[in-house]
Structures are given as structure tokens and as C-alpha cells.
Short mmCIF file of C-alpha atoms in Angstrom, two decimals:
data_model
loop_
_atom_site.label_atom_id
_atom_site.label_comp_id
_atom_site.label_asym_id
_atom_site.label_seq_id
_atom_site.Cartn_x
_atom_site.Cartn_y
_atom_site.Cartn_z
CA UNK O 1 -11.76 15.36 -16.62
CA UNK O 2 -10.55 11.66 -17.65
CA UNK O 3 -7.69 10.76 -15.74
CA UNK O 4 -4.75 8.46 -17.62
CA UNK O 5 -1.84 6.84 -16.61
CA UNK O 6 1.71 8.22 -16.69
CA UNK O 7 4.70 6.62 -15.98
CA UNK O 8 8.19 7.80 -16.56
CA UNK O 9 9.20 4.84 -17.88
CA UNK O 10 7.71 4.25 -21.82
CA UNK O 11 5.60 1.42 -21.47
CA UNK O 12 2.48 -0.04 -23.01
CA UNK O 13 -0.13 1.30 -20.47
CA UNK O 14 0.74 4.78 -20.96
CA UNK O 15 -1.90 7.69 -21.76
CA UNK O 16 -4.38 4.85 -21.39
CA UNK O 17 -7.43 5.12 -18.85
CA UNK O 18 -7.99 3.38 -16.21
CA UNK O 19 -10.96 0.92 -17.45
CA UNK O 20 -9.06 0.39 -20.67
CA UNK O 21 -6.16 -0.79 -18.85
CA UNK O 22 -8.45 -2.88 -17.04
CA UNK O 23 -9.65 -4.36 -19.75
CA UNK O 24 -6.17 -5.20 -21.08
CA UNK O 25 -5.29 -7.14 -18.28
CA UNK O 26 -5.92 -10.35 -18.57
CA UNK O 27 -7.87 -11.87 -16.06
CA UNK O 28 -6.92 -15.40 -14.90
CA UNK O 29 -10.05 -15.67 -12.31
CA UNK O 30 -8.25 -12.59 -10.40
CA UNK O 31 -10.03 -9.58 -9.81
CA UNK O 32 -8.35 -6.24 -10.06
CA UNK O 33 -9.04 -2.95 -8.74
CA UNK O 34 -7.68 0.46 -9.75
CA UNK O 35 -10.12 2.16 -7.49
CA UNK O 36 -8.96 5.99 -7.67
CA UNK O 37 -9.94 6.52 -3.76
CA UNK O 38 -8.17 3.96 -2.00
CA UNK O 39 -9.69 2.73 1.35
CA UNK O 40 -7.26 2.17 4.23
CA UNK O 41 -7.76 -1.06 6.59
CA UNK O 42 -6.93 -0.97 9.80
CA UNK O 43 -6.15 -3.70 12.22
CA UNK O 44 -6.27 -4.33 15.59
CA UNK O 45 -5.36 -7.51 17.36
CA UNK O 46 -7.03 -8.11 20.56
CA UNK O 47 -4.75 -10.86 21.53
CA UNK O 48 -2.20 -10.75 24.39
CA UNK O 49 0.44 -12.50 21.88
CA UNK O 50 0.15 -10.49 18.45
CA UNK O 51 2.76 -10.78 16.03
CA UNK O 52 2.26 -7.59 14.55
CA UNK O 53 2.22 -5.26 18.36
CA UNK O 54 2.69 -7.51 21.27
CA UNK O 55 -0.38 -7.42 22.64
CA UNK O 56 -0.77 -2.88 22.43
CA UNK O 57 -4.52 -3.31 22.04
CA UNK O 58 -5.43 -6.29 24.47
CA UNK O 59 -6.69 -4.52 27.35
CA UNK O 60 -10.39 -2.95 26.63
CA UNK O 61 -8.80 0.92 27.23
CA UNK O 62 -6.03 0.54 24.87
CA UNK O 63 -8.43 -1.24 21.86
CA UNK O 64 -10.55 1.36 22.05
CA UNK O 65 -8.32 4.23 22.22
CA UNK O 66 -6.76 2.27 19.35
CA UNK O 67 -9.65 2.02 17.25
CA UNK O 68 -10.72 5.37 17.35
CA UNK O 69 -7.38 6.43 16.55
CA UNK O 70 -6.52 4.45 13.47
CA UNK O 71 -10.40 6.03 12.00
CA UNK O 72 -9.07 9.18 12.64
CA UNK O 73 -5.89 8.20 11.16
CA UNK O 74 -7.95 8.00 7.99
CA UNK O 75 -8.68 4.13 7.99
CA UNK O 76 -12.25 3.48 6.49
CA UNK O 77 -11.96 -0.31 7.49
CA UNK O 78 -11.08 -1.72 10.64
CA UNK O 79 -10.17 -5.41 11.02
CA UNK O 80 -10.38 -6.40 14.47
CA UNK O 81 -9.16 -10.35 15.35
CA UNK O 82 -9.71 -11.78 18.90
CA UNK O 83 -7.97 -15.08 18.32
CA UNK O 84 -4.26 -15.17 17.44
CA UNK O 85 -3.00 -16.91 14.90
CA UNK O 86 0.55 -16.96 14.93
CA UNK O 87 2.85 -19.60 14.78
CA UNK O 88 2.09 -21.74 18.07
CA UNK O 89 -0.76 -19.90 19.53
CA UNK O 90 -3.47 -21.17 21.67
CA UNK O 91 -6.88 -21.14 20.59
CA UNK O 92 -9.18 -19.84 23.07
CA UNK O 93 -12.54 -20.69 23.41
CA UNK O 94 -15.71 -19.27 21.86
CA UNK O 95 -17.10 -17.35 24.50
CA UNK O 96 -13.26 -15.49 25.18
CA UNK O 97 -13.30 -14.43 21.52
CA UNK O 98 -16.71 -13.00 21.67
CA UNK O 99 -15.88 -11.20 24.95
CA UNK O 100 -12.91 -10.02 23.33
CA UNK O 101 -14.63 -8.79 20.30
CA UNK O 102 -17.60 -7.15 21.95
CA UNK O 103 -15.26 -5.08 24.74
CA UNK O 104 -14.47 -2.80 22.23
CA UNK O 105 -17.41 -2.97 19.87
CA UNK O 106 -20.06 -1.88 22.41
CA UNK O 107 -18.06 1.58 22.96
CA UNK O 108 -17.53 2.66 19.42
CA UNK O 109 -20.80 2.37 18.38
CA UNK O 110 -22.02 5.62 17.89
CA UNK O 111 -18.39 6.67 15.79
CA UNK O 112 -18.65 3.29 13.32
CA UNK O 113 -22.28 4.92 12.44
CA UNK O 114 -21.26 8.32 12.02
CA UNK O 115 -17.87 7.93 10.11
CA UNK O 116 -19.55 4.84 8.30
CA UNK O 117 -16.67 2.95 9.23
CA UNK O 118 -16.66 -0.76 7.85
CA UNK O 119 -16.11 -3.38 10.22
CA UNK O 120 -14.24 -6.37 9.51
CA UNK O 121 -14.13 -9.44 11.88
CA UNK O 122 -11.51 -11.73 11.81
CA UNK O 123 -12.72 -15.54 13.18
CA UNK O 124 -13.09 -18.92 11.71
CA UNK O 125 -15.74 -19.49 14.66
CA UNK O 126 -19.07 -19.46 13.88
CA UNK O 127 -20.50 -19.47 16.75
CA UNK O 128 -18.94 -16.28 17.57
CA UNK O 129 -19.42 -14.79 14.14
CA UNK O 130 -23.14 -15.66 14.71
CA UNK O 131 -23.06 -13.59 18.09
CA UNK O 132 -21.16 -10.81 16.51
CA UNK O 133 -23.94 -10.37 13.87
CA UNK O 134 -26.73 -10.25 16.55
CA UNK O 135 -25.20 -7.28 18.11
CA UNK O 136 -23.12 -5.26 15.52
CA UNK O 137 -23.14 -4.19 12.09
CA UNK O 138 -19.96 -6.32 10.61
CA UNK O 139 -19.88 -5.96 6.79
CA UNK O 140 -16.66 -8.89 6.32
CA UNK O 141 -15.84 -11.51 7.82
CA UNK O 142 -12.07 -12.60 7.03
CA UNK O 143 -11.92 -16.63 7.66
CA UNK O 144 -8.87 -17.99 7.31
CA UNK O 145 -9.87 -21.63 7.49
CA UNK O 146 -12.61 -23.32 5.70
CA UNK O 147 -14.84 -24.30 8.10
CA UNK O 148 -18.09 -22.56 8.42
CA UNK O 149 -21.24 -24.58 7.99
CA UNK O 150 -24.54 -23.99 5.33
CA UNK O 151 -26.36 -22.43 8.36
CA UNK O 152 -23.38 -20.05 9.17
CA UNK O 153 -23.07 -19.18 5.97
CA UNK O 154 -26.28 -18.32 5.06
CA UNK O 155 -26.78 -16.40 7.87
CA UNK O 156 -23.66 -13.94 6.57
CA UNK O 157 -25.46 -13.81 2.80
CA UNK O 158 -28.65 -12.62 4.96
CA UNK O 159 -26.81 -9.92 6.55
CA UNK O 160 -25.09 -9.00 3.11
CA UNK O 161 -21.83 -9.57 4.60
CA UNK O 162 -18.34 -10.22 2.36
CA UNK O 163 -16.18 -12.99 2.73
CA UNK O 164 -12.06 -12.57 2.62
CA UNK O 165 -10.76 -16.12 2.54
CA UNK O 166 -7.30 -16.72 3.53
CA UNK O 167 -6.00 -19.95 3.57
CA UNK O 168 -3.63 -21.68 6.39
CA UNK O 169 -2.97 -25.13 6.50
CA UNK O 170 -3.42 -24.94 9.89
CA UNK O 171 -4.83 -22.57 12.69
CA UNK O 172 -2.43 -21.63 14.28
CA UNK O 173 0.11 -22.36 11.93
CA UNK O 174 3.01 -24.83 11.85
CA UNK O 175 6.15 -23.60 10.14
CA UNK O 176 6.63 -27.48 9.72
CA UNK O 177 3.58 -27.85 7.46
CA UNK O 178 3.93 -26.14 4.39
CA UNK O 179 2.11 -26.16 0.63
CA UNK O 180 4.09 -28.97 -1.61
CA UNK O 181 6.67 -26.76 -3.68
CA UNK O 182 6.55 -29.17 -6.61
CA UNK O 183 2.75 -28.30 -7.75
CA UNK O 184 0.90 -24.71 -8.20
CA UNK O 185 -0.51 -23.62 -4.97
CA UNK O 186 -3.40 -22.62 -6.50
CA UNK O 187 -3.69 -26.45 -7.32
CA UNK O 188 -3.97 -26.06 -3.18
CA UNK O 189 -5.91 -23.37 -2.83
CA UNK O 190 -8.89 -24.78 -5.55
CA UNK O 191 -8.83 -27.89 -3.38
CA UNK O 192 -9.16 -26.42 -0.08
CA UNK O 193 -12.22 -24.14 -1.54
CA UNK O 194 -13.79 -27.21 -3.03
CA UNK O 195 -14.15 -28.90 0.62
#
């Protein structure tokens, strides 16, 4: 069975597949997906000051019972960050992050294996991402500043580990600093990844 696309609304894509549509988008250095079995991410902030919750999955009980819960939910990637990045946030130090990180690692174990759940860690430390990798099978690491050195990063190639970049002008960020309006952010963004 080849599956097409349909859309109420007469457009050009119509009755097309999937791959040819692909191919008829034009590219631009951007990578599409139209993955037909989407994969859901789930995130959990172990920090007592998250944005997102408030701090629902700071104490070692509640991540946990979290992050078994959001894989039963249906999530197939779990994004847990130990160091909050909000506007005005402290940054703790490396060995708090790890200790954050590997309180609810080490119970999970067993469930990440069986439900072949991909982990995602969220740091710009690499010290702690280095720690992380000794103990736990992480397949991304999503670093939000650009930072990491060649020893660092070689050691995420060897464990054939993905990168997400993200980009902040600062960690934490400062509502005051902000990307110059009168040039292309990705005039930014190619700057910051050639540094």
C-alpha cells in the first residue's frame, strides 16, 4: 500500500507520496522529516526552578515516577536536563548536575533497556556529559551552548551519540541580550557554529 497526501484544500502536494514531496521541497541546508511513525520526546527537568513545571520532578521519587510515566505515556525519547536554564538561573556546579542526572538514571535502568527508550541529556558540561557516558547508555546530547572541547567531542562520536544544538546567547539567558534584528539570524547562528 503507498500512502499519499490528502488535503482538503487543492494544493500542489496533493496525491503525491511522501518521498516525492520530499524531493520537491527545496532544501536550503534544512533537513526534513515526514517520518510516518512519529516518536514522542519527553522531558523532564530536574531543576527546583523549571519554567515548564516548577520544579514537579526535582525530588528523586517524583523524577522517577515521572519518567516512567511519560514512557508509558507513549514517549520513545526522554530528555532529562539537570541545570536550568531559564531566564536568571543559577548554574550549579558539575558534580550537582551529575548527581542530579544519575538519581534517576540508576533506577530506570532495567525499563530504558526493555522499552528501548532513547535517552537524551540536556548539558553544555562536559565534564558531566563525560560521567554520564561512563555509566548510562545516552544516545543525544542536546547542548545549547558551544562549548565542548575536541576531547569531549570525540568521546560522544565514539559512543555514536547525536548532537541537538540549540543556540542561546547566553546560559542562562538574558532577555536584555538578544540576536541583532537588522541581519538574518542564521548570519548568527553560522557564526556561533564556526567558533
Amino acid at each position: 500500500m503507498e500512502c499519499r497526501y490528502s488535503c482538503p484544500i487543492n494544493n500542489f502536494y496533493n496525491n503525491k507520496t511522501f518521498a516525492e514531496i520530499a524531493h520537491l521541497i527545496e532544501n536550503q541546508g534544512v533537513i526534513r522529516s515526514l517520518v510516518l511513525n512519529p516518536q514522542f520526546v519527553g522531558i523532564l527537568n530536574i531543576t527546583p526552578d523549571s519554567f515548564s513545571d516548577g520544579g514537579l520532578s526535582f525530588h528523586k521519587e517524583d523524577a522517577v515516577r515521572n519518567f516512567v510515566r511519560l514512557i508509558n505515556e507513549g514517549a520513545t525519547i526522554i530528555e532529562l536536563g539537570s541545570q536550568s536554564t531559564r531566564p536568571s538561573a543559577l548554574i550549579i556546579n558539575e558534580d550537582e548536575e551529575y548527581a542530579r542526572l544519575d538519581n534517576v538514571l540508576e533506577e530506570p535502568k532495567e525499563v530504558i533497556k526493555e522499552k528501548e527508550v532513547i535517552v537524551s541529556i540536556d548539558s553544555f558540561t562536559p565534564e558531566v556529559i563525560k560521567r554520564v557516558f561512563k555509566k548510562y547508555p545516552i544516545s543525544c546530547i542536546n547542548l545549547v551552548k558551544n562549548n565542548l572541547d575536541d576531547y569531549t567531542l570525540r568521546l560522544i562520536a565514539d559512543y555514536n551519540c547525536k548532537i541537538i544544538t540549540m543556540h542561546s546567547l547566553t546560559v542562562p539567558p538574558q532577555k536584555q541580550k538578544c540576536l541583532d534584528f537588522d541581519k538574518s539570524p542564521l548570519t548568527s547562528l553560522n557564526i556561533w557554529t564556526e567558533q
